[in-house]
PDB file of C-alpha atoms and ligand atoms in Angstrom:
ATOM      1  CA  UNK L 252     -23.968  20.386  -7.298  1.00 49.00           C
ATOM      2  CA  UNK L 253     -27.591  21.016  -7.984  1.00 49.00           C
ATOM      3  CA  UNK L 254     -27.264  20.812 -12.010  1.00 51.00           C
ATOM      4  CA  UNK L 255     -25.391  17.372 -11.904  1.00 65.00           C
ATOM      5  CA  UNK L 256     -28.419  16.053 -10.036  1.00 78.00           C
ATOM      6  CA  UNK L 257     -30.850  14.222 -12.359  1.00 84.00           C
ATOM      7  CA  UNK L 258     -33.153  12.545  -9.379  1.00 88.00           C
ATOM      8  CA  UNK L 259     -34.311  14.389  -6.822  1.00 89.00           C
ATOM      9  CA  UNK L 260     -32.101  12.566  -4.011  1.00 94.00           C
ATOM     10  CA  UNK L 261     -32.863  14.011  -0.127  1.00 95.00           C
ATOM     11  CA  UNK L 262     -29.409  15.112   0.815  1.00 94.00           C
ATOM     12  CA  UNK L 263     -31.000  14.090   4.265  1.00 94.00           C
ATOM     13  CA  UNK L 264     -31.737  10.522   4.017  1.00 94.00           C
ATOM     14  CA  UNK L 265     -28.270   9.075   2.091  1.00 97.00           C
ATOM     15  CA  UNK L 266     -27.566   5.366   2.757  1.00 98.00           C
ATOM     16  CA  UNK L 267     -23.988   5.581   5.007  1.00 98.00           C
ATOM     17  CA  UNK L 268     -22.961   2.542   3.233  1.00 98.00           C
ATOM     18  CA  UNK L 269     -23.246   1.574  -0.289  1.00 98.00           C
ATOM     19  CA  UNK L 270     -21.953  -1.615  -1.656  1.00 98.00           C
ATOM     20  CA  UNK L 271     -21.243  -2.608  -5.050  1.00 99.00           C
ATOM     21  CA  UNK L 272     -20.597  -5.656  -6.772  1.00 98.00           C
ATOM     22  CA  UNK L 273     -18.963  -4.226  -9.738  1.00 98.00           C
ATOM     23  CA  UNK L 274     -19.917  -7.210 -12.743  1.00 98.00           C
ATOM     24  CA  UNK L 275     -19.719  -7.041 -16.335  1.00 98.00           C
ATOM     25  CA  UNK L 276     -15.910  -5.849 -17.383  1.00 98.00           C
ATOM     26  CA  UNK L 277     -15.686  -8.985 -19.396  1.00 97.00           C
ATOM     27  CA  UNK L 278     -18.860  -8.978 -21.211  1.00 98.00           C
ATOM     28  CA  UNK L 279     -18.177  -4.654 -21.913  1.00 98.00           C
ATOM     29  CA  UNK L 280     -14.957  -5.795 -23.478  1.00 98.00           C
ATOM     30  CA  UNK L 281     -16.283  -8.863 -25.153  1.00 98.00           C
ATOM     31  CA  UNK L 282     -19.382  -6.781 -27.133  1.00 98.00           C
ATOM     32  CA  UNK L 283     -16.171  -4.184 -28.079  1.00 98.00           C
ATOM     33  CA  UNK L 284     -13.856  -7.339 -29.509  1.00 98.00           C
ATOM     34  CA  UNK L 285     -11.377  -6.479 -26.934  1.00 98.00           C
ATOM     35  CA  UNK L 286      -9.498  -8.414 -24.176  1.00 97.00           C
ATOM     36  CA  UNK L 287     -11.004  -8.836 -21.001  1.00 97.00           C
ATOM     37  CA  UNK L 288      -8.104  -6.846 -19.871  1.00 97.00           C
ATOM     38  CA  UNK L 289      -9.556  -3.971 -21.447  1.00 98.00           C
ATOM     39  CA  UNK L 290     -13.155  -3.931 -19.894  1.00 98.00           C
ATOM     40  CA  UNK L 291     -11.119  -4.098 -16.132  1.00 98.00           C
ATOM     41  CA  UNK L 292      -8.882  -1.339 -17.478  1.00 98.00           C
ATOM     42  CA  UNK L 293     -12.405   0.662 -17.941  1.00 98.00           C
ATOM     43  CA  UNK L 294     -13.652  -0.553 -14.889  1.00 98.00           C
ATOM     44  CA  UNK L 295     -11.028   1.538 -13.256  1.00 98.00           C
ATOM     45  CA  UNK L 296     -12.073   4.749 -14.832  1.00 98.00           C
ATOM     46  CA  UNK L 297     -16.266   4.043 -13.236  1.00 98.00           C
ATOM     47  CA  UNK L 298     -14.343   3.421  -9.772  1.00 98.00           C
ATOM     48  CA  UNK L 299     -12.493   7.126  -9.830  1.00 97.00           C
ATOM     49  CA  UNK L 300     -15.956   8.851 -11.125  1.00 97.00           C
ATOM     50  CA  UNK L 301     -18.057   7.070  -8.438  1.00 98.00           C
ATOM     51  CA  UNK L 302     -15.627   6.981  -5.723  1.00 98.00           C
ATOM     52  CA  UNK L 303     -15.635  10.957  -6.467  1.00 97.00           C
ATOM     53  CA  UNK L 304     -19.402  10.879  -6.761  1.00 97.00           C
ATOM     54  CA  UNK L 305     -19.851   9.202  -3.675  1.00 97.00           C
ATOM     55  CA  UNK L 306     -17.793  11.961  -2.018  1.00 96.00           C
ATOM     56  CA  UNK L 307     -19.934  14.432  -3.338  1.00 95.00           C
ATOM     57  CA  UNK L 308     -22.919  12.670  -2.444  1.00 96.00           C
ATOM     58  CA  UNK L 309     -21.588  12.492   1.467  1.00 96.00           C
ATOM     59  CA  UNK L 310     -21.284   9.006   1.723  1.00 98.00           C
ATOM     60  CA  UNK L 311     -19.805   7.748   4.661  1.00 98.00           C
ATOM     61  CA  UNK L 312     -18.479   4.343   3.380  1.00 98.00           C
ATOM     62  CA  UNK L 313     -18.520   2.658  -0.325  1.00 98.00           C
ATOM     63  CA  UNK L 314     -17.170  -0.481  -0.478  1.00 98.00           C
ATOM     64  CA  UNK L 315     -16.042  -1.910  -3.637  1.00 98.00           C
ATOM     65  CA  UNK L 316     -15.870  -5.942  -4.824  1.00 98.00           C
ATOM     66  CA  UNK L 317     -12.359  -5.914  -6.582  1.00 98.00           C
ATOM     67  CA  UNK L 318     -11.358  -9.413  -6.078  1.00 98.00           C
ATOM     68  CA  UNK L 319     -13.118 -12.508  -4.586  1.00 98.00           C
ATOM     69  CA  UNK L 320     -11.555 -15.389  -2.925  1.00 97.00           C
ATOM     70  CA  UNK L 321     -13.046 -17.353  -6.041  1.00 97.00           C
ATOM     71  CA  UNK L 322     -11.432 -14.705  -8.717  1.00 97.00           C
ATOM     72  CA  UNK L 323      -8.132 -16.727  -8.188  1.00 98.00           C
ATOM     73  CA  UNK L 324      -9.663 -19.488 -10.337  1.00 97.00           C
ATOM     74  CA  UNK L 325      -9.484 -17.268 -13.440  1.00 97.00           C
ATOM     75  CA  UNK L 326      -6.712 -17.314 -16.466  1.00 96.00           C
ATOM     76  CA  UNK L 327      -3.563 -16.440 -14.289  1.00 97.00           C
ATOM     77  CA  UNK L 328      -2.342 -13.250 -17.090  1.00 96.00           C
ATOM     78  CA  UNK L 329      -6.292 -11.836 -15.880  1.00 96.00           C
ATOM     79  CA  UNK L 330      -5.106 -12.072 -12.410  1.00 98.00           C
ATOM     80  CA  UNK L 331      -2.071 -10.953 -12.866  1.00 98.00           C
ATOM     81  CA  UNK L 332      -3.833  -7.679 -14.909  1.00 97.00           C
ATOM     82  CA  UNK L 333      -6.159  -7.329 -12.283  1.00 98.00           C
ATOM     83  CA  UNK L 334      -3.216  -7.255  -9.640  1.00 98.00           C
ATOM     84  CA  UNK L 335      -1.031  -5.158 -11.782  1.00 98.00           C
ATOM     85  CA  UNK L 336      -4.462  -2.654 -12.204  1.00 98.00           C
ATOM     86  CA  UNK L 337      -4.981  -2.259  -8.467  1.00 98.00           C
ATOM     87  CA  UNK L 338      -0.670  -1.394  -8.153  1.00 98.00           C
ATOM     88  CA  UNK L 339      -1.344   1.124 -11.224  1.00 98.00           C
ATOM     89  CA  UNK L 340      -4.804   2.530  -9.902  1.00 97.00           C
ATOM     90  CA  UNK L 341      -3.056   3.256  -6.426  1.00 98.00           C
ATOM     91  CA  UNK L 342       0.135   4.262  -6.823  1.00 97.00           C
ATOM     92  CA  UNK L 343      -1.478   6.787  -9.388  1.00 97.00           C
ATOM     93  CA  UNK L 344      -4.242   7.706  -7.522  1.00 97.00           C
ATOM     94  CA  UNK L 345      -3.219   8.000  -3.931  1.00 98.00           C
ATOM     95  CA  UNK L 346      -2.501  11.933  -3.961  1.00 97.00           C
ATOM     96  CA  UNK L 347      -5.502  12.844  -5.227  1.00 97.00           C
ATOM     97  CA  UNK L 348      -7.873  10.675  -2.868  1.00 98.00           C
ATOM     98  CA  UNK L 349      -5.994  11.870  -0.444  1.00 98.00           C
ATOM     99  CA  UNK L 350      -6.686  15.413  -1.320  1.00 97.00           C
ATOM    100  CA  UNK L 351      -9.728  14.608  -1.527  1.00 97.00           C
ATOM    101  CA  UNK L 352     -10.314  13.625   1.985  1.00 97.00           C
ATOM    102  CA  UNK L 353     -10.965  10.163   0.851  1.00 98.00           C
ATOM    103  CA  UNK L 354     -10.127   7.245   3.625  1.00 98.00           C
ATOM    104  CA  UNK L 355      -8.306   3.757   2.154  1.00 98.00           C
ATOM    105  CA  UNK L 356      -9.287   0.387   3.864  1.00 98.00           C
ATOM    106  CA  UNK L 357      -9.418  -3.276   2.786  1.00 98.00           C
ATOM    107  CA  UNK L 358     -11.338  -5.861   3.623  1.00 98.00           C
ATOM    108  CA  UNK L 359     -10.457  -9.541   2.865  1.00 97.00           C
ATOM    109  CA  UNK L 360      -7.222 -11.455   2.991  1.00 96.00           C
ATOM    110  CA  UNK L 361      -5.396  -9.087   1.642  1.00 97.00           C
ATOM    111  CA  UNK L 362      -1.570 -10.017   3.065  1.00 97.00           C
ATOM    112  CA  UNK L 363      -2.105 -13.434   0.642  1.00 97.00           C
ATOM    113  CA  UNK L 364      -2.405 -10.965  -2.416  1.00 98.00           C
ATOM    114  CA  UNK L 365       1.048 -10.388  -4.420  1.00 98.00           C
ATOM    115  CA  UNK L 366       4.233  -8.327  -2.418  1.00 98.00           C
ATOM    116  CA  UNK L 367       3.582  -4.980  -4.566  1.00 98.00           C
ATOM    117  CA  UNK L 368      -0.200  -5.150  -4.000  1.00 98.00           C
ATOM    118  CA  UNK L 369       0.119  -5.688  -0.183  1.00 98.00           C
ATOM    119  CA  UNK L 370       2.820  -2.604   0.241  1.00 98.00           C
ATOM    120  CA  UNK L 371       1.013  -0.163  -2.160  1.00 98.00           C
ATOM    121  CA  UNK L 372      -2.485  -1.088   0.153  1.00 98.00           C
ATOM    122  CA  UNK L 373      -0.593  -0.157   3.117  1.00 98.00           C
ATOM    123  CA  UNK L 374       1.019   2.028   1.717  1.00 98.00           C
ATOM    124  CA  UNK L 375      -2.225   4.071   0.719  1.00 98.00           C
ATOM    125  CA  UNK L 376      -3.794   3.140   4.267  1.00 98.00           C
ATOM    126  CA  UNK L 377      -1.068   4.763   6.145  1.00 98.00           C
ATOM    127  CA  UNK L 378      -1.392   7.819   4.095  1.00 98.00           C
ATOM    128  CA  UNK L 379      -4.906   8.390   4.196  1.00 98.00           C
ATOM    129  CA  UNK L 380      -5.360   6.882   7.375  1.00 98.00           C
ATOM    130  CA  UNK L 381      -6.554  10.270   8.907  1.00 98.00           C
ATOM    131  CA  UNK L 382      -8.842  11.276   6.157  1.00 98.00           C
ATOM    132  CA  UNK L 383     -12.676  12.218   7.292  1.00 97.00           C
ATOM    133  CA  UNK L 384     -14.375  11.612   3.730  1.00 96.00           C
ATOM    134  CA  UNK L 385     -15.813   9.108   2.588  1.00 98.00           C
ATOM    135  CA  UNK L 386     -14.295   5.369   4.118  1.00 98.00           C
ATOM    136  CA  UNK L 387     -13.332   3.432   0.493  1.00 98.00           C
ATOM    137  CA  UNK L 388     -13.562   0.296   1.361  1.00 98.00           C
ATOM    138  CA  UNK L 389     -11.613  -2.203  -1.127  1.00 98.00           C
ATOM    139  CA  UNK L 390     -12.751  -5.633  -0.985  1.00 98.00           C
ATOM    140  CA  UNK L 391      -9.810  -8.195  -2.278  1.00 98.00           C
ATOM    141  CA  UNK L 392      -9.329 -11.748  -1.704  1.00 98.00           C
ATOM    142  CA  UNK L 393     -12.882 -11.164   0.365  1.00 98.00           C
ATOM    143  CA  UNK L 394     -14.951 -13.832   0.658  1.00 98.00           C
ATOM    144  CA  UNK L 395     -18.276 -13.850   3.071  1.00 98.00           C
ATOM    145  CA  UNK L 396     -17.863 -17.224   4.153  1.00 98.00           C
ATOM    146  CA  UNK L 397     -13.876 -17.002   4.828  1.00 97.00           C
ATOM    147  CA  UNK L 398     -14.792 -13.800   6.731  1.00 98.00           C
ATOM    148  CA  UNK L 399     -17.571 -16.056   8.894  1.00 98.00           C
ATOM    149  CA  UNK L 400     -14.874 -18.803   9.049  1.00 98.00           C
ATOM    150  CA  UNK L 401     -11.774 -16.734  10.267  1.00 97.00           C
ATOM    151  CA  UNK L 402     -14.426 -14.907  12.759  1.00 98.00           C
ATOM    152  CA  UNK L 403     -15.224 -18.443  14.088  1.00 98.00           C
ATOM    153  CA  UNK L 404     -11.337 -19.827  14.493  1.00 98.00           C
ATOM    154  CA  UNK L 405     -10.435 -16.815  16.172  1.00 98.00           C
ATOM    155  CA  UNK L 406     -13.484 -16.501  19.234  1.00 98.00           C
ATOM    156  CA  UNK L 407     -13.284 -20.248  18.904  1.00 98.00           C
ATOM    157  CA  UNK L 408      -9.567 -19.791  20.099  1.00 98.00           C
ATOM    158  CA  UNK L 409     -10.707 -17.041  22.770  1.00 98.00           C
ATOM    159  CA  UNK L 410     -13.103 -20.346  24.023  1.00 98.00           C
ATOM    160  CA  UNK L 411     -10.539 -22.725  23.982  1.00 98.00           C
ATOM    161  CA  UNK L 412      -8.224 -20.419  25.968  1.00 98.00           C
ATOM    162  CA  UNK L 413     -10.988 -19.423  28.454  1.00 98.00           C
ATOM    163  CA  UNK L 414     -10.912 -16.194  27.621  1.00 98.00           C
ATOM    164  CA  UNK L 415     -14.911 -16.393  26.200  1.00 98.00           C
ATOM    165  CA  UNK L 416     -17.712 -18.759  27.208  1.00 98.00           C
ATOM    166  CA  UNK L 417     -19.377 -20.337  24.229  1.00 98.00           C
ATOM    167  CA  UNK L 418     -23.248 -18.929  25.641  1.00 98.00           C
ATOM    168  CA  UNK L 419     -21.946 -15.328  25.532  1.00 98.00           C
ATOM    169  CA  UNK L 420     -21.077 -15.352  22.117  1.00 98.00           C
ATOM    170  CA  UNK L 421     -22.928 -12.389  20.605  1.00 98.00           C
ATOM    171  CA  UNK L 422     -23.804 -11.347  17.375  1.00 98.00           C
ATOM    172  CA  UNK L 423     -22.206  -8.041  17.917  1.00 98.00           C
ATOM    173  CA  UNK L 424     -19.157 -10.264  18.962  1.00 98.00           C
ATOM    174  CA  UNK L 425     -19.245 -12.411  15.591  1.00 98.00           C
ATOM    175  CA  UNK L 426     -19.330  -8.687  13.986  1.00 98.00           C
ATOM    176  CA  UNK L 427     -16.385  -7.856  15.768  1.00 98.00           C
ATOM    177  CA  UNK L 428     -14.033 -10.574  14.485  1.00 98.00           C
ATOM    178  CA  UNK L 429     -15.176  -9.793  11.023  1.00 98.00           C
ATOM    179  CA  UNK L 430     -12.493  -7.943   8.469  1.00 97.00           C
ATOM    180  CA  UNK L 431     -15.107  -5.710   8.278  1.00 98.00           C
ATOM    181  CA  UNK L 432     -15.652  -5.132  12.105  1.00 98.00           C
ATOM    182  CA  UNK L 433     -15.067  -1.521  11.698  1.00 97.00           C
ATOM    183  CA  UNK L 434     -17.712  -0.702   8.829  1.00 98.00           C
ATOM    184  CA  UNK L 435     -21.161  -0.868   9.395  1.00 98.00           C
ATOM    185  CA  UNK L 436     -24.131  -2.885   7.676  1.00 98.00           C
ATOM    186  CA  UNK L 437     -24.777  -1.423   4.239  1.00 98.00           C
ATOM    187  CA  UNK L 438     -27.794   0.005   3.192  1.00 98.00           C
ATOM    188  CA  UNK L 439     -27.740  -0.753  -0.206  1.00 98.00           C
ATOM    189  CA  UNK L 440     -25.886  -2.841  -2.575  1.00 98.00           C
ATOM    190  CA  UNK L 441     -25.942  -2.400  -6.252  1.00 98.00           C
ATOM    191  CA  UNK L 442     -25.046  -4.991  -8.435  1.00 98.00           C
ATOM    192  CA  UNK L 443     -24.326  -4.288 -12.425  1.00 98.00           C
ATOM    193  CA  UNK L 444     -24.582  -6.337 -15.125  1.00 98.00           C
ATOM    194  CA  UNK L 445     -27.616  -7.752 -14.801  1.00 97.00           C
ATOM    195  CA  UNK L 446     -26.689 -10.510 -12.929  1.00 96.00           C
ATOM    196  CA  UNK L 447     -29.232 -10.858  -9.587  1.00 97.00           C
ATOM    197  CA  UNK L 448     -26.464 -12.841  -6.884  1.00 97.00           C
ATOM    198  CA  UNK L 449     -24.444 -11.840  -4.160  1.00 97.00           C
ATOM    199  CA  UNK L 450     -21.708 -14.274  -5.300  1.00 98.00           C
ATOM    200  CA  UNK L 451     -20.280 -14.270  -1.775  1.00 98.00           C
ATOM    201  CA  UNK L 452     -20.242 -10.405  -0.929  1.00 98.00           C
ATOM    202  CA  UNK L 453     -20.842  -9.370   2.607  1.00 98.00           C
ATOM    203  CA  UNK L 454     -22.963 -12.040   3.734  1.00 98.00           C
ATOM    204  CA  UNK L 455     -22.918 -11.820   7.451  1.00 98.00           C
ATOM    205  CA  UNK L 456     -23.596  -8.099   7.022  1.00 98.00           C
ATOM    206  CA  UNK L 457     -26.164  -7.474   4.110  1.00 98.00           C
ATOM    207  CA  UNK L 458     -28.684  -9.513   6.481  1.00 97.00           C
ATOM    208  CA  UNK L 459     -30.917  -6.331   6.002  1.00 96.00           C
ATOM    209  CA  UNK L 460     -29.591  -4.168   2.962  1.00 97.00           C
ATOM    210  CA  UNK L 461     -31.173  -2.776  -0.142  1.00 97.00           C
ATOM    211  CA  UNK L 462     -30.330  -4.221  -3.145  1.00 98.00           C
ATOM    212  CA  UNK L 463     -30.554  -2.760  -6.558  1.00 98.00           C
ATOM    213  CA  UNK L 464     -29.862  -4.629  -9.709  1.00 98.00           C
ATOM    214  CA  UNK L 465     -29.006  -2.710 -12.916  1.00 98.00           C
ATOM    215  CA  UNK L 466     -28.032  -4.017 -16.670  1.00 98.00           C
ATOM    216  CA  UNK L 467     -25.297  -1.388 -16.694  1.00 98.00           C
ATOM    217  CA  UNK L 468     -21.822  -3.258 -17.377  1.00 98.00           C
ATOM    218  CA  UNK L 469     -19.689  -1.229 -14.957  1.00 98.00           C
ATOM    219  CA  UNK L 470     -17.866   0.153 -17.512  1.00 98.00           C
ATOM    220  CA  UNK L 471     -21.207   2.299 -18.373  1.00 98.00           C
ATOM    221  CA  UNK L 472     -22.045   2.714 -15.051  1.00 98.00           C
ATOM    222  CA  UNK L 473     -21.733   6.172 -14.340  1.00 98.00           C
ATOM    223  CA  UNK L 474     -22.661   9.114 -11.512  1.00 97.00           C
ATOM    224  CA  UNK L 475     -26.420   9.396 -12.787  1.00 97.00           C
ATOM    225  CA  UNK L 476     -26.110   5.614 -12.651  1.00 98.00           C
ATOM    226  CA  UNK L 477     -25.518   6.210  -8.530  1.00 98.00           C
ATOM    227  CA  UNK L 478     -28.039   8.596  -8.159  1.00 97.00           C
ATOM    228  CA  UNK L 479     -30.565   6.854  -9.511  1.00 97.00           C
ATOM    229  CA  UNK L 480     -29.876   3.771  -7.233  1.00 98.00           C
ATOM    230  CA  UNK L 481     -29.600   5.957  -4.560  1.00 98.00           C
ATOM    231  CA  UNK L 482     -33.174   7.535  -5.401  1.00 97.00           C
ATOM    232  CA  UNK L 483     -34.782   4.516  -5.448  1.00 97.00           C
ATOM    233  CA  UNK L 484     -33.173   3.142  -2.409  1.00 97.00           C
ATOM    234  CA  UNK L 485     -34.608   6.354  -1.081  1.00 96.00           C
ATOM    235  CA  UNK L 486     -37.985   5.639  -1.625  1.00 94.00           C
ATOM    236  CA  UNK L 487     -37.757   2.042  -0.534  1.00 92.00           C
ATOM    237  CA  UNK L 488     -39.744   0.948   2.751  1.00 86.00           C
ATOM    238  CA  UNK L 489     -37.463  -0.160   4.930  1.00 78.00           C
ATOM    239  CA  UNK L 490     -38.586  -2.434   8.264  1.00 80.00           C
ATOM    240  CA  UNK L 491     -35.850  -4.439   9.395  1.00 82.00           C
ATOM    241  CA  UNK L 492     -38.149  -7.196  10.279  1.00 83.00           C
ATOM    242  CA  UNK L 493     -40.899  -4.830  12.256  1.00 84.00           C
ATOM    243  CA  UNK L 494     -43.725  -2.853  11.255  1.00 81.00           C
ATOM    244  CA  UNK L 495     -44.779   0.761  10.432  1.00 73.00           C
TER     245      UNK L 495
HETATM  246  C1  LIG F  32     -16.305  -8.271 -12.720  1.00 85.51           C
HETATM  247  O1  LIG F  32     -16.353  -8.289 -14.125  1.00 85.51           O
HETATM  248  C2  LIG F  32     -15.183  -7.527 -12.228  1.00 85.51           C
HETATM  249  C3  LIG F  32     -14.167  -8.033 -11.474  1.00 85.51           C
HETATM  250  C4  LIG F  32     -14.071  -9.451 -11.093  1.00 85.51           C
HETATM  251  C5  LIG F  32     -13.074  -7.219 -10.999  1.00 85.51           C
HETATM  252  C6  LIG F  32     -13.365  -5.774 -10.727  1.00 85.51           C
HETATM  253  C7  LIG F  32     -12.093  -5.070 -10.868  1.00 85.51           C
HETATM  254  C8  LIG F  32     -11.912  -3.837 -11.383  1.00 85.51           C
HETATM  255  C9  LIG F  32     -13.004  -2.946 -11.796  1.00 85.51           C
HETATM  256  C10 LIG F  32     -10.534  -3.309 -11.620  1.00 85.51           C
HETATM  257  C11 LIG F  32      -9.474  -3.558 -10.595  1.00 85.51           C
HETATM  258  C12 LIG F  32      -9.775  -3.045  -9.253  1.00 85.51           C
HETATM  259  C13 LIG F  32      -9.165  -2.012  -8.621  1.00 85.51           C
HETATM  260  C14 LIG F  32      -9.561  -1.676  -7.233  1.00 85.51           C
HETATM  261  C15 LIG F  32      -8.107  -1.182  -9.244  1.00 85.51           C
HETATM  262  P1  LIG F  32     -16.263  -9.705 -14.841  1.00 85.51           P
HETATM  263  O2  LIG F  32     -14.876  -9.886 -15.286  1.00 85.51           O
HETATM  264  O3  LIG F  32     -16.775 -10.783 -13.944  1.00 85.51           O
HETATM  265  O4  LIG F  32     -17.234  -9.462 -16.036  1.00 85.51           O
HETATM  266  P2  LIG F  32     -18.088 -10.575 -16.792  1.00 85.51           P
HETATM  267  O5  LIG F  32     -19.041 -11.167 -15.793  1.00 85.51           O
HETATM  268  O6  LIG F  32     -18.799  -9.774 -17.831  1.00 85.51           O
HETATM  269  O7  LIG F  32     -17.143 -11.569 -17.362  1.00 85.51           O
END
């Protein structure tokens, strides 16, 4: 462990929940003359090293923007390569995140994704469903504000059906009906590509997250990549709206 370390990261004080917004496939592929195709294809090789980095690291959840609500809008053969990546990338890869302790989850509206996507993602749930490593959280067909909005049809059902008055609605409540009720806040969020948006990640729940921005296409991003975003996330003052 210690020679693979390039910053000097405090094994103590890891974030338990590292987000990334993984941009820049296209514009990889694009400086290479290749399809777009191509840069995804790579992007899949920087999600096994980090995913196994982040295991190493003792991360307790990494969550992963594969597919936005708005990524539908692109040519249909990228969506269908992106679909036909995340069928390849599980079905292949399964096995060995299960051996390696590594827990499966989605968040986002995942049932409206294609047949084979939706049976290999349960698939791969069921499987790893009792896995104590770290939670891999896969966000497709997420979008923060459909997350809000489904959260507010379904308590505003529980209203309607006097099951909830409208004054105890609680933020921990809103959290709750969230697809990603079960994950906490992250810490820190990373976004490649030099790119400085949250293009719709997370938004009820990065209300007080890090964020580090790097020019790294993912493609390039690597595990000394992590580290360092972990280091400086590490020596970041965090307050949460108080003082120290
Ligand atoms: C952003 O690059 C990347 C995406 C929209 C998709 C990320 C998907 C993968 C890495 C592969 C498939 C996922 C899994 C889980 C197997 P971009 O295309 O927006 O790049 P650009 O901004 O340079 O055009």
């Amino acid at each position: 462990m210690e020679e693979k370390m390039k910053y000097d990261i405090n094994m103590e004080k890891m974030p338990a929940h590292i987000a990334i917004i993984m941009d820049g496939n296209g514009r990889w592929a694009k400086a290479r003359f290749l399809p777009r195709t191509a840069g995804h294809k790579a992007g899949v090789e920087t999600i096994r090293k980090i995913v196994k980095e982040a295991n190493r690291l003792g991360i307790k959840y990494l969550t992963l923007y594969a597919f936005s609500t708005e990524n539908w809008k692109r040519p249909k053969l990228e969506v269908d390569a992106l679909m036909n990546l995340l069928v390849t990338y599980l079905r292949g890869e399964v096995s060995e995140l299960d051996k390696n302790n590594v827990k499966i989850n989605v968040v986002g509206d995942y049932k409206k994704l294609p047949e084979a996507c939706v049976n290999e993602l349960e698939k791969a749930m069921n499987i790893t469903g009792d896995n104590t490593g770290v939670n891999l959280n896969l966000a497709l067909n997420y979008g923060g504000r459909n997350d809000i909005k489904n959260a507010v049809v379904e308590i505003a059902a529980m209203c309607r059906d006097g099951k909830l008055n409208p004054e105890d609605i609680t933020e921990d409540i809103i959290k709750n009906h969230l697809s990603t009720a079960e994950i906490p806040d992250p810490d820190l969020v990373i976004r490649t590509s030099g790119e400085q948006r949250l293009s719709n990640f997370l938004l009820w729940d990065v209300a007080y997250s890090e964020f580090y921005y790097t020019d790294i296409h993912w493609p390039d991003f690597d595990e000394e990549e992590l580290q360092k975003a972990v280091y400086s996330y590490q020596n970041r003052d965090r307050r949460f709206g108080g003082v120290k």
